[in-house]
Short mmCIF file of C-alpha atoms and ligand atoms in Angstrom, two decimals:
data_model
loop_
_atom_site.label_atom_id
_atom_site.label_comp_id
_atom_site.label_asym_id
_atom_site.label_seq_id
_atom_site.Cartn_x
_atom_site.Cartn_y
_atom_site.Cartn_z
CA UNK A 21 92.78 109.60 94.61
CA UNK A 22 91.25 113.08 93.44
CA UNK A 23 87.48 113.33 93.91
CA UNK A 24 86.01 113.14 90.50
CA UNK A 25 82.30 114.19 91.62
CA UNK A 26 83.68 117.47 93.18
CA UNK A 27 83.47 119.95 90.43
CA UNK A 28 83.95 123.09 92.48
CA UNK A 29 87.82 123.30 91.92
CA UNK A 30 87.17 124.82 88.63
CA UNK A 31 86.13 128.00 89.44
CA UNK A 32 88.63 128.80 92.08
CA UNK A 33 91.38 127.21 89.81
CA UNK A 34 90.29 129.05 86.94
CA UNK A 35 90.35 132.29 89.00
CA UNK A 36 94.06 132.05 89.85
CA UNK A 37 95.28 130.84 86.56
CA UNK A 38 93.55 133.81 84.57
CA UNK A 39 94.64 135.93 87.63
CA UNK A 40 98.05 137.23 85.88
CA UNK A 41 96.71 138.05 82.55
CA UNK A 42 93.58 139.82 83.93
CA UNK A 43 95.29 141.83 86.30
CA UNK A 44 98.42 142.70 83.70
CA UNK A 45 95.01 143.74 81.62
CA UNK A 46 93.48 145.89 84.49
CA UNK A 47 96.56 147.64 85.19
CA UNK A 48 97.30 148.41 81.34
CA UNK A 49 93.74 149.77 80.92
CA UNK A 50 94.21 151.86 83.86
CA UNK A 51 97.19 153.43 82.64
CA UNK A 52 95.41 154.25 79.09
CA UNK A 53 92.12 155.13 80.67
CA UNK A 54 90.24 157.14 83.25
CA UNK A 55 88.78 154.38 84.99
CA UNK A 56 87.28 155.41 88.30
CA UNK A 57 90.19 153.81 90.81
CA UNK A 58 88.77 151.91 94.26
CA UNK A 59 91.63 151.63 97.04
CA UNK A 60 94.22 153.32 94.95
CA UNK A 61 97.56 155.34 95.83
CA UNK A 62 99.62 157.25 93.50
CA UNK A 63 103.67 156.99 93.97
CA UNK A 64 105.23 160.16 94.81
CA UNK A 65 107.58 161.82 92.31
CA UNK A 66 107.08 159.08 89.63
CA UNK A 67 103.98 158.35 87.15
CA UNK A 68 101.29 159.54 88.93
CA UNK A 69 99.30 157.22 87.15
CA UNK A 70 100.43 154.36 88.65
CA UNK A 71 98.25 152.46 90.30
CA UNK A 72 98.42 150.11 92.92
CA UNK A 73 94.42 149.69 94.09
CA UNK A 74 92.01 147.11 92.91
CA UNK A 75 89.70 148.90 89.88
CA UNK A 76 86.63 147.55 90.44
CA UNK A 77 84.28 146.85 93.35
CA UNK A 78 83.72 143.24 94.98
CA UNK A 79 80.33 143.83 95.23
CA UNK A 80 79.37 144.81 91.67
CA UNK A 81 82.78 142.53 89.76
CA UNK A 82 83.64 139.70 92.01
CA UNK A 83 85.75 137.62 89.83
CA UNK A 84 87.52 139.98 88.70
CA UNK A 85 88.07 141.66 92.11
CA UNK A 86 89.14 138.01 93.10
CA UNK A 87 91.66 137.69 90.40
CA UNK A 88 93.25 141.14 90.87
CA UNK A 89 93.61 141.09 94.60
CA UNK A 90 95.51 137.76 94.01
CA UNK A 91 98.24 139.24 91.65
CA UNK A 92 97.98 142.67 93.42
CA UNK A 93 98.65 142.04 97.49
CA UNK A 94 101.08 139.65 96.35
CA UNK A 95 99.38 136.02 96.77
CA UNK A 96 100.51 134.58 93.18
CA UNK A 97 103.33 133.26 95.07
CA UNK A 98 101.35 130.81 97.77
CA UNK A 99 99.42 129.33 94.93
CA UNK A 100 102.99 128.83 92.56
CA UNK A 101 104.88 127.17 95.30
CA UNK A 102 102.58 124.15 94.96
CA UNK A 103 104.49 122.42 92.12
CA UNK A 104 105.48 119.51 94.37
CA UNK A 105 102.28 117.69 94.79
CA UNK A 106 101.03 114.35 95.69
CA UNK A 107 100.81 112.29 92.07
CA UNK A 108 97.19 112.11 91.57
CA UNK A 109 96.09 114.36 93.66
CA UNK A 110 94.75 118.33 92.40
CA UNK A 111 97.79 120.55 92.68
CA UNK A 112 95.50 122.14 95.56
CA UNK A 113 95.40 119.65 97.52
CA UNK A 114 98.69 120.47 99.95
CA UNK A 115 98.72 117.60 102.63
CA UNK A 116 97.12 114.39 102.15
CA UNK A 117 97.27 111.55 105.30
CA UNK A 118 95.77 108.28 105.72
CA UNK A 119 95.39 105.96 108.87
CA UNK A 120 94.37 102.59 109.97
CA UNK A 121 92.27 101.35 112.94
CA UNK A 122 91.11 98.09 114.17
CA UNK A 123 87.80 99.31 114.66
CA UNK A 124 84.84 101.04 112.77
CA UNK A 125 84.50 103.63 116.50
CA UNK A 126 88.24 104.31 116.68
CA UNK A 127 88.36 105.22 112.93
CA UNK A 128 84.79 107.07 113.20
CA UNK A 129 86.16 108.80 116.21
CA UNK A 130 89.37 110.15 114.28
CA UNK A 131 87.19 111.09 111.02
CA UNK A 132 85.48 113.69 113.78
CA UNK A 133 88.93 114.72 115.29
CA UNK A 134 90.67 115.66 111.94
CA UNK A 135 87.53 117.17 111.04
CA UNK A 136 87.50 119.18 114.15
CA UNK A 137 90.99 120.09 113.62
CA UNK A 138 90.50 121.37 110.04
CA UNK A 139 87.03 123.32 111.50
CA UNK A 140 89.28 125.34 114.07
CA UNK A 141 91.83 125.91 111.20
CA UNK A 142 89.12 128.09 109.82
CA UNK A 143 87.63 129.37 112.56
CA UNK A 144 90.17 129.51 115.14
CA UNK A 145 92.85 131.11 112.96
CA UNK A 146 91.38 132.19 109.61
CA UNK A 147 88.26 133.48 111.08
CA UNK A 148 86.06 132.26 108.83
CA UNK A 149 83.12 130.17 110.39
CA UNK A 150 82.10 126.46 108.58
CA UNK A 151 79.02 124.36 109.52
CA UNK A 152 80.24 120.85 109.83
CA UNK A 153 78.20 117.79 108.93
CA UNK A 154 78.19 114.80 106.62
CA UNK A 155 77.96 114.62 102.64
CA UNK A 156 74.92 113.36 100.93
CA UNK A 157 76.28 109.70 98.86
CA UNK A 158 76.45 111.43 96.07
CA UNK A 159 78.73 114.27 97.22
CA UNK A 160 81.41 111.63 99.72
CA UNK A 161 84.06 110.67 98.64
CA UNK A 162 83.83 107.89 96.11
CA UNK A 163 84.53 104.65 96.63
CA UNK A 164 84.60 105.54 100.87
CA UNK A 165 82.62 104.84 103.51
CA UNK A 166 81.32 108.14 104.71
CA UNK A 167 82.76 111.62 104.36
CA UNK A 168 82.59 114.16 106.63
CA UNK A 169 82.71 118.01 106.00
CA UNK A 170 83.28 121.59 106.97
CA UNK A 171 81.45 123.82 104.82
CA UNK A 172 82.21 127.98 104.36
CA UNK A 173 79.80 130.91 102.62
CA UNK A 174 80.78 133.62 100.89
CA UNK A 175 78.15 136.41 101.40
CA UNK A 176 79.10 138.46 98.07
CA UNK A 177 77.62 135.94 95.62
CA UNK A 178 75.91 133.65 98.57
CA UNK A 179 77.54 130.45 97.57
CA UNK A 180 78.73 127.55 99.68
CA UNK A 181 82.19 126.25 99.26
CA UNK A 182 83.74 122.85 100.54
CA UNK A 183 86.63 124.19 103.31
CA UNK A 184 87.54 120.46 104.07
CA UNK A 185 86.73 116.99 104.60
CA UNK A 186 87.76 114.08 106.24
CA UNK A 187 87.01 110.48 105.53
CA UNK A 188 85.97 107.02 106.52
CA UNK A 189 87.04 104.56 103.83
CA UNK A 190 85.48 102.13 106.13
CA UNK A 191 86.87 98.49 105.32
CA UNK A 192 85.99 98.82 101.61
CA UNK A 193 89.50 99.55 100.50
CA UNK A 194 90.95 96.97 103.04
CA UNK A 195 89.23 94.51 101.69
CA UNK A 196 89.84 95.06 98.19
CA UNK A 197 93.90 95.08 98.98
CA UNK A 198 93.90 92.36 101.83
CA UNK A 199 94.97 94.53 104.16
CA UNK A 200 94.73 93.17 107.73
CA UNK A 201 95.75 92.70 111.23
CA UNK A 202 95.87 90.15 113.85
CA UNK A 203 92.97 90.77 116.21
CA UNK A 204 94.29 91.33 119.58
CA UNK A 205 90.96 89.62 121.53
CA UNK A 206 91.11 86.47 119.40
CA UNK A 207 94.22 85.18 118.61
CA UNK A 208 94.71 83.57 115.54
CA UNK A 209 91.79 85.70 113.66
CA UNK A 210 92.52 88.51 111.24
CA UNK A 211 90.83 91.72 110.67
CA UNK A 212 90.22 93.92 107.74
CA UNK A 213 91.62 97.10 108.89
CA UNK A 214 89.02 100.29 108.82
CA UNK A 215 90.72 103.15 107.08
CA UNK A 216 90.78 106.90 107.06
CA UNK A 217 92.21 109.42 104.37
CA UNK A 218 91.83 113.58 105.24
CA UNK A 219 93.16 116.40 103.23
CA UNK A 220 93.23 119.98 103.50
CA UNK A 221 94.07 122.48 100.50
CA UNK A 222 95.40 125.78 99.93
CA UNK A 223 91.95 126.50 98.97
CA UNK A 224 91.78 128.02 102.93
CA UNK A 225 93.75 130.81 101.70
CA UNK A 226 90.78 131.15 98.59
CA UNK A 227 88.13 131.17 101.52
CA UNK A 228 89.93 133.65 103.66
CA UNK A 229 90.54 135.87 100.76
CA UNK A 230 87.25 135.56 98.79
CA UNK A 231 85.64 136.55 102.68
CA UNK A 232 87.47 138.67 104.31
CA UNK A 233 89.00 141.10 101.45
CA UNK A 234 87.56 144.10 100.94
CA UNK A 235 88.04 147.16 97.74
CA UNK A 236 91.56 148.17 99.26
CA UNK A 237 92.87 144.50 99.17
CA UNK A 238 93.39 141.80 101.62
CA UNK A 239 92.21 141.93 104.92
CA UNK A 240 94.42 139.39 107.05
CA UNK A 241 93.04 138.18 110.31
CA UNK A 242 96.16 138.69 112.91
CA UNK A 243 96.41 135.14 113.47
CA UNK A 244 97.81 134.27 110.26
CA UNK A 245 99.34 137.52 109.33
CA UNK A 246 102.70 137.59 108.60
CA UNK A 247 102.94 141.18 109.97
CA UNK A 248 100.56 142.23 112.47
CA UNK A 249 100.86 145.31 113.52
CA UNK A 250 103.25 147.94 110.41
CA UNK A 251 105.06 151.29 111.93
CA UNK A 252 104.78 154.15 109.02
CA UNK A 253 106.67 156.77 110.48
CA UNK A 254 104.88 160.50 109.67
CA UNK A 255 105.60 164.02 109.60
CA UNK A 256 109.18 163.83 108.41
CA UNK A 257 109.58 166.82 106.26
CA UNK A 258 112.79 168.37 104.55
CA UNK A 259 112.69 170.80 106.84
CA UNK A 260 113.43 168.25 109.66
CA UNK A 261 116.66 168.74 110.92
CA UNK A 262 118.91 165.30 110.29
CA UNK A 263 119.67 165.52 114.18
CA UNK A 264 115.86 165.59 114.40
CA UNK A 265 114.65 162.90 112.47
CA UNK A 266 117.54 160.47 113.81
CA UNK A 267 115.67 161.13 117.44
CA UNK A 268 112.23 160.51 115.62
CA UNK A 269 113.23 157.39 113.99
CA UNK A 270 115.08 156.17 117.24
CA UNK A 271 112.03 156.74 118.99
CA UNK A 272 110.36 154.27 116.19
CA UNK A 273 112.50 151.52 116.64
CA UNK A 274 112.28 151.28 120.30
CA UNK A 275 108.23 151.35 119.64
CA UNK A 276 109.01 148.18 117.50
CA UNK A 277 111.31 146.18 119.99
CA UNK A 278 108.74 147.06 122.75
CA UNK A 279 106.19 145.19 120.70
CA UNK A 280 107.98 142.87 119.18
CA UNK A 281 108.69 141.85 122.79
CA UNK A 282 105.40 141.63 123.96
CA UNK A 283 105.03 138.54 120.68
CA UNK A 284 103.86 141.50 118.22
CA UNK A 285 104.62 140.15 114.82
CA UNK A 286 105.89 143.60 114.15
CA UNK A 287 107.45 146.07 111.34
CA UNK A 288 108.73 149.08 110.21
CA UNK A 289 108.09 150.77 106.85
CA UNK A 290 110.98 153.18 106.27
CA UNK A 291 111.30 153.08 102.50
CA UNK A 292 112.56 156.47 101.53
CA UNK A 293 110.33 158.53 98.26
CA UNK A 294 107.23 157.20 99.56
CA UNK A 295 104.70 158.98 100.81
CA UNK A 296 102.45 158.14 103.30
CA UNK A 297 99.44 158.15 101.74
CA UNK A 298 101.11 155.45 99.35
CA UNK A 299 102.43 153.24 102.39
CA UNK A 300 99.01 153.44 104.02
CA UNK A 301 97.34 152.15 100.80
CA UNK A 302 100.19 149.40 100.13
CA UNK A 303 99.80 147.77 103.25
CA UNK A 304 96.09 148.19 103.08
CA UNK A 305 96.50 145.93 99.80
CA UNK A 306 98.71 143.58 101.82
CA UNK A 307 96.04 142.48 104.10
CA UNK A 308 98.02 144.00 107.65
CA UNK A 309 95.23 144.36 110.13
CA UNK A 310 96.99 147.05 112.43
CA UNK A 311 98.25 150.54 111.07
CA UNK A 312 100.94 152.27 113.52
CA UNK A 313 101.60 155.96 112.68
CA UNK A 314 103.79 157.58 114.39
CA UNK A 315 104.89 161.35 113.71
CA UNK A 316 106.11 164.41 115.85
CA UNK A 317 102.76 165.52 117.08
CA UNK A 318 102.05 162.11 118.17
CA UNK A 319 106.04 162.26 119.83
CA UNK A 320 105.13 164.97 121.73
CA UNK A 321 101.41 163.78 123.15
CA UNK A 322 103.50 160.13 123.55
CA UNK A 323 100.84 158.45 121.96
CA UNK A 324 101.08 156.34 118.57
CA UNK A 325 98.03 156.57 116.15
CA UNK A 326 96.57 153.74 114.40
CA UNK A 327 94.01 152.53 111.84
CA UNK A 328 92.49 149.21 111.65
CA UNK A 329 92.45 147.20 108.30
CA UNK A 330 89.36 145.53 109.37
CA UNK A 331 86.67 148.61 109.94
CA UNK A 332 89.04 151.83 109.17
CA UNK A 333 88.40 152.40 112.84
CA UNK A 334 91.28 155.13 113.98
CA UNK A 335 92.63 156.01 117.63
CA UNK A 336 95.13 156.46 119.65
CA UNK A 337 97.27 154.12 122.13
CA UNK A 338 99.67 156.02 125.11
CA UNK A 339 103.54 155.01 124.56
CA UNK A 340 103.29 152.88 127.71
CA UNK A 341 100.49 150.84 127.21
CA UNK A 342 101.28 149.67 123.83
CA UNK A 343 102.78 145.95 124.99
CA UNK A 344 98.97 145.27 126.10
CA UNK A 345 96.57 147.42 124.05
CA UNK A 346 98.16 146.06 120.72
CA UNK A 347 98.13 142.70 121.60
CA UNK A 348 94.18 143.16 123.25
CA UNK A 349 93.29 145.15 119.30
CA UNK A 350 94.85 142.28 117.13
CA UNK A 351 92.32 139.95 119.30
CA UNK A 352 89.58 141.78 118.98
CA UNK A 353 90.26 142.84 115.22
CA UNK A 354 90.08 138.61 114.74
CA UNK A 355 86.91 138.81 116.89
CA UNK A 356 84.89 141.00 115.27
CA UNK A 357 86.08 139.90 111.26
CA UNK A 358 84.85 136.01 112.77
CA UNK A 359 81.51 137.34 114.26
CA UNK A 360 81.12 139.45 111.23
CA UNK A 361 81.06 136.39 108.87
CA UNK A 362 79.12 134.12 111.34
CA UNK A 363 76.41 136.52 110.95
CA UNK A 364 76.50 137.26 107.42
CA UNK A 365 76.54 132.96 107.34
CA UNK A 366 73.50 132.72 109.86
CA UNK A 367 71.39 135.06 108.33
CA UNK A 368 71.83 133.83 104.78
CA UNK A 369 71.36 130.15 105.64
CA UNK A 370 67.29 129.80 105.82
CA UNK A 371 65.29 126.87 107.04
CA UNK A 372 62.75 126.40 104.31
CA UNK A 373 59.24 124.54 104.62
CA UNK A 374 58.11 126.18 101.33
CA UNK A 375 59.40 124.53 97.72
CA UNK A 376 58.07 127.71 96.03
CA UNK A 377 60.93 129.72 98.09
CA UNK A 378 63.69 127.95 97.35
CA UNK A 379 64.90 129.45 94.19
CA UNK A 380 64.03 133.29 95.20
CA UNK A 381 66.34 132.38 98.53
CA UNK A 382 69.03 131.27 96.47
CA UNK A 383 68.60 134.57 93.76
CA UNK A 384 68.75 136.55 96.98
CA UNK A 385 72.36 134.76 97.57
CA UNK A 386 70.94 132.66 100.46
CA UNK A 387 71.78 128.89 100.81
CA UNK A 388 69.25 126.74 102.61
CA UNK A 389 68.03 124.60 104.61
CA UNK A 390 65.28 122.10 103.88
CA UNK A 391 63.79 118.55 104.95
CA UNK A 392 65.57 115.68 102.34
CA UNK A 393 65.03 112.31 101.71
CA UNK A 394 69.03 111.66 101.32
CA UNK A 395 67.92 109.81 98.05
CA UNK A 396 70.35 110.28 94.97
CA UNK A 397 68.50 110.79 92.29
CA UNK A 398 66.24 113.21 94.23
CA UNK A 399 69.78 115.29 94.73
CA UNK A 400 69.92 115.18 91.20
CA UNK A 401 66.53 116.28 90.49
CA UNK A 402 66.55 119.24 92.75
CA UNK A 403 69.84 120.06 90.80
CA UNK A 404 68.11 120.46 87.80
CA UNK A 405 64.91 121.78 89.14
CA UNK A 406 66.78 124.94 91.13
CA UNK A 407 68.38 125.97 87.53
CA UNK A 408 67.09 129.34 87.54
CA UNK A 409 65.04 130.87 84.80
CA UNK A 410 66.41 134.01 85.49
CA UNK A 411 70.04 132.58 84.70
CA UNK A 412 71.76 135.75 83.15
CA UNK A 413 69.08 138.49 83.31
CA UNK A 414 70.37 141.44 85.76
CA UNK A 415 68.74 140.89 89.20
CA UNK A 416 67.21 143.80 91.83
CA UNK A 417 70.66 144.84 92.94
CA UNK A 418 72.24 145.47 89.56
CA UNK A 419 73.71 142.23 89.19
CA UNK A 420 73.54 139.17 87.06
CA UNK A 421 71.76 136.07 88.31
CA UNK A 422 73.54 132.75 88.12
CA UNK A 423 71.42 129.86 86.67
CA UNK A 424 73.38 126.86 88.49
CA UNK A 425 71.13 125.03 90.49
CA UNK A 426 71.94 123.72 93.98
CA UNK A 427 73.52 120.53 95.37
CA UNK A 428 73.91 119.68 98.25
CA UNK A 429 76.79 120.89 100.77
CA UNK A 430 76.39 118.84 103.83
CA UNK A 431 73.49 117.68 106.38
CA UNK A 432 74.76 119.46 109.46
CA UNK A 433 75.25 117.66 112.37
CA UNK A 434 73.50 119.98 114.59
CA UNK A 435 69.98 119.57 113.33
CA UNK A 436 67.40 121.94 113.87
CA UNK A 437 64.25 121.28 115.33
CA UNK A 438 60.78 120.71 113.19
CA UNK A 439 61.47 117.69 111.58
CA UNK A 440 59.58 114.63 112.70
CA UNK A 441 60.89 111.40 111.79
CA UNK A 442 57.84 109.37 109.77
CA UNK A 443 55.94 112.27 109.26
CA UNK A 444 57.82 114.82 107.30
CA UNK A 445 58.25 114.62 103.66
CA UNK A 446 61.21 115.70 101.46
CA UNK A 447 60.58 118.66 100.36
CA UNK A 448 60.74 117.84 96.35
CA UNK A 449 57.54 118.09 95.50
CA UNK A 450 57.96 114.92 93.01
CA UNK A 451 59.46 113.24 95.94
CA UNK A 452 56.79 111.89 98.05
CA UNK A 453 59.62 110.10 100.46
CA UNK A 454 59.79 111.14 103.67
CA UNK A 455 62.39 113.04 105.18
CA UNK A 456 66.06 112.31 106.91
CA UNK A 457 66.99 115.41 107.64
CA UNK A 458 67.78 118.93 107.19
CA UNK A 459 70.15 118.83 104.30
CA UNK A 460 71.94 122.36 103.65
CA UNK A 461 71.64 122.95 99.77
CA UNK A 462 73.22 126.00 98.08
CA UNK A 463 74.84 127.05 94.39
CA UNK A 464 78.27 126.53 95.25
CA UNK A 465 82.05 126.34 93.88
ZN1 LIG B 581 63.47 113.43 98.08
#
């Protein structure tokens, strides 16, 4: 059961298929031109043309930035390893579940849990924060009941995206197979059973990437980094006697066991003919939020230096203090990258009163907030309606304007206030009904 009324696969799909070829492209022109190079490294000894950073800017080329951060820090290989799917389902879609209940509240009640559980996937461990709510009837699932939803923003082109849903089938699909129970309070009597069905895609790791990533590559939050915290040992020059550098890199590994015992998802970069400068900007690509550096000068102040992916920020932690200051930085590294994006979400998600500033908000990458009917084909018209005239033409920051107009992503279940029931109209102008709610609307994927 794929959702034919989602179209917002397409884009991200598109993005990962085209991802090799563009990026094969980048790197060739690269090698044959003097493009200007963001986040890049050159290898010591070989080519010193070869380039490992991403050559162009996510604010000014987002797709492409997209599509060569996938093939560059290495992510090609989460979205290939999908070949098994469910039959029917979009090769995105990674785990697909479906329950029964005897009851419309128990199955409502595990619609909200799932939900909840796929919310704190996001912002628990990807830090990426998601307004829950429930879909308009003509964005739910079709043929279900209700559907609820978590839905994410990404501030560079201010469009909503779909992180997950969860849904009540209600007894529609029960009915329709003859699927029932014995009901326990009446013996004898059977019961349509009320159904659930919840999925959650690798289009997470899309959201996390699209967010967080930045013109040197991935940015990982240290939850779901593979490596937390990478060792580059410094300062080891030829000069360096061998009895010398066998004491430095002693010294490293005992750094690493003393982290990796305090649950520091830890390693060490000793590759020989690398520099550091080309380590630093390799693992920069790679997303790992903590940079360890450790050379001489730092051996003899017992202190290791570090770098975080997140802000650049540099400093330096005492030998002895590592096993709690490294674990106390990853948390507040995922900290600050979540309350980074929950601002960027809050202040680009406006409360509108005004029809006339709808489309400006949206051109100014906002998505928004307005009274709604909840009537279909007023959804549709204010789909066509928000198509921007500007579509195309190169807006105030340098950048071209999207025409799409804007559906609708969820109505939030925290409302805000100003809306009175019987009294406030939709804000359509052609509408005339009155108002449900406050329906979040945006140009999304
Ligand atoms: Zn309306």
């Amino acid at each position: 059961m794929a959702e034919p009324q989602e179209q917002s696969k397409s884009a991200l799909k598109k993005a990962e298929k085209q991802a090799k070829m563009a990026a094969a492209k980048a790197e060739k022109a690269a090698k044959t031109a003097t493009l200007p190079v963001v986040g890049g490294a050159a290898k010591k000894g070989g080519d010193s043309k070869e380039i490992i950073g991403i050559t162009v800017s996510k604010e000014t080329d987002f797709p492409q930035w997209y599509q060569e951060l996938v093939i560059k820090a290495e992510l090609v290989e989460y979205y290939s390893e999908e070949k098994e799917h469910v039959e029917g389902f979009a090769p995105e879609l990674a785990w697909v579940t479906k329950a029964a209940h005897l009851t419309e509240k128990l199955a409502e009640e595990e619609v909200l849990q799932i939900l909840e559980l796929y919310a704190g996937v996001y912002e628990q461990l990807l830090a990426v924060p998601v307004v829950r709510g429930r879909k308009t009837e003509n964005e739910k699932f079709a043929g279900g009941y209700w559907t609820s939803t978590c839905e994410a923003y990404i501030p560079t082109n201010g469009r909503g995206i779909q992180g997950a849903t969860s849904h009540a089938l209600g007894q529609n699909f029960s009915k329709m197979f003859d699927i029932i129970v014995e009901d326990p309070e009446k013996k004898g009597d059977k019961i349509h059973v009320w159904q659930n069905s919840w999925g959650l895609s690798t289009r997470v790791i899309g959201v996390m990437v699209m967010l967080h990533g930045d013109d040197k590559g991935l940015v990982l939050p240290p939850r779901v980094s593979k490596i937390q915290a990478i060792i580059i040992p410094v300062g080891i020059t030829a000069k360096m006697s061998p009895e010398d550098k066998d004491t430095h890199m002693k010294r490293v590994d005992e750094i690493r066991a003393s982290l990796k015992s305090a649950k520091v998802r830890v390693d060490v970069d000793s590759r020989e003919g690398y520099t550091p400068g080309f380590k630093f900007a390799d693992w920069e690509m790679k997303g790992v939020p903590l940079r360890l550096e450790f050379g001489p000068k730092d051996a003899a102040n017992s202190v290791v230096s570090y770098a975080r992916r997140d802000t650049g920020a540099k400093g330096a932690i005492p030998i002895d203090e590592l096993v709690t200051q490294v674990p106390a930085l990853l948390q507040t590294i995922q900290q600050d990258l979540y309350n980074k994006a929950d601002e960027a979400y809050k202040s680009h998600r406006l409360q509108l009163t005004e029809w006339e500033k709808v489309v400006p908000a949206l051109d100014s990458r906002n998505v928004v907030l307005i009274p709604f009917c909840e009537e279909p084909p007023c959804e549709e018209r204010i789909k066509e309606m928000t198509k921007s005239e500007h579509g195309g033409e190169v807006g105030p920051d340098g950048r071209q304007l999207p025409s799409m107009g804007m559906k609708s992503l969820c109505i939030p279940f925290e409302q805000p206030q100003g809306l009175v029931q019987g009294e406030t109209k939709c804000l359509n102008p052609e509408c005339g009904k009155l108002a449900k709610s406050w329906t979040m609307f945006g140009r999304s994927y």
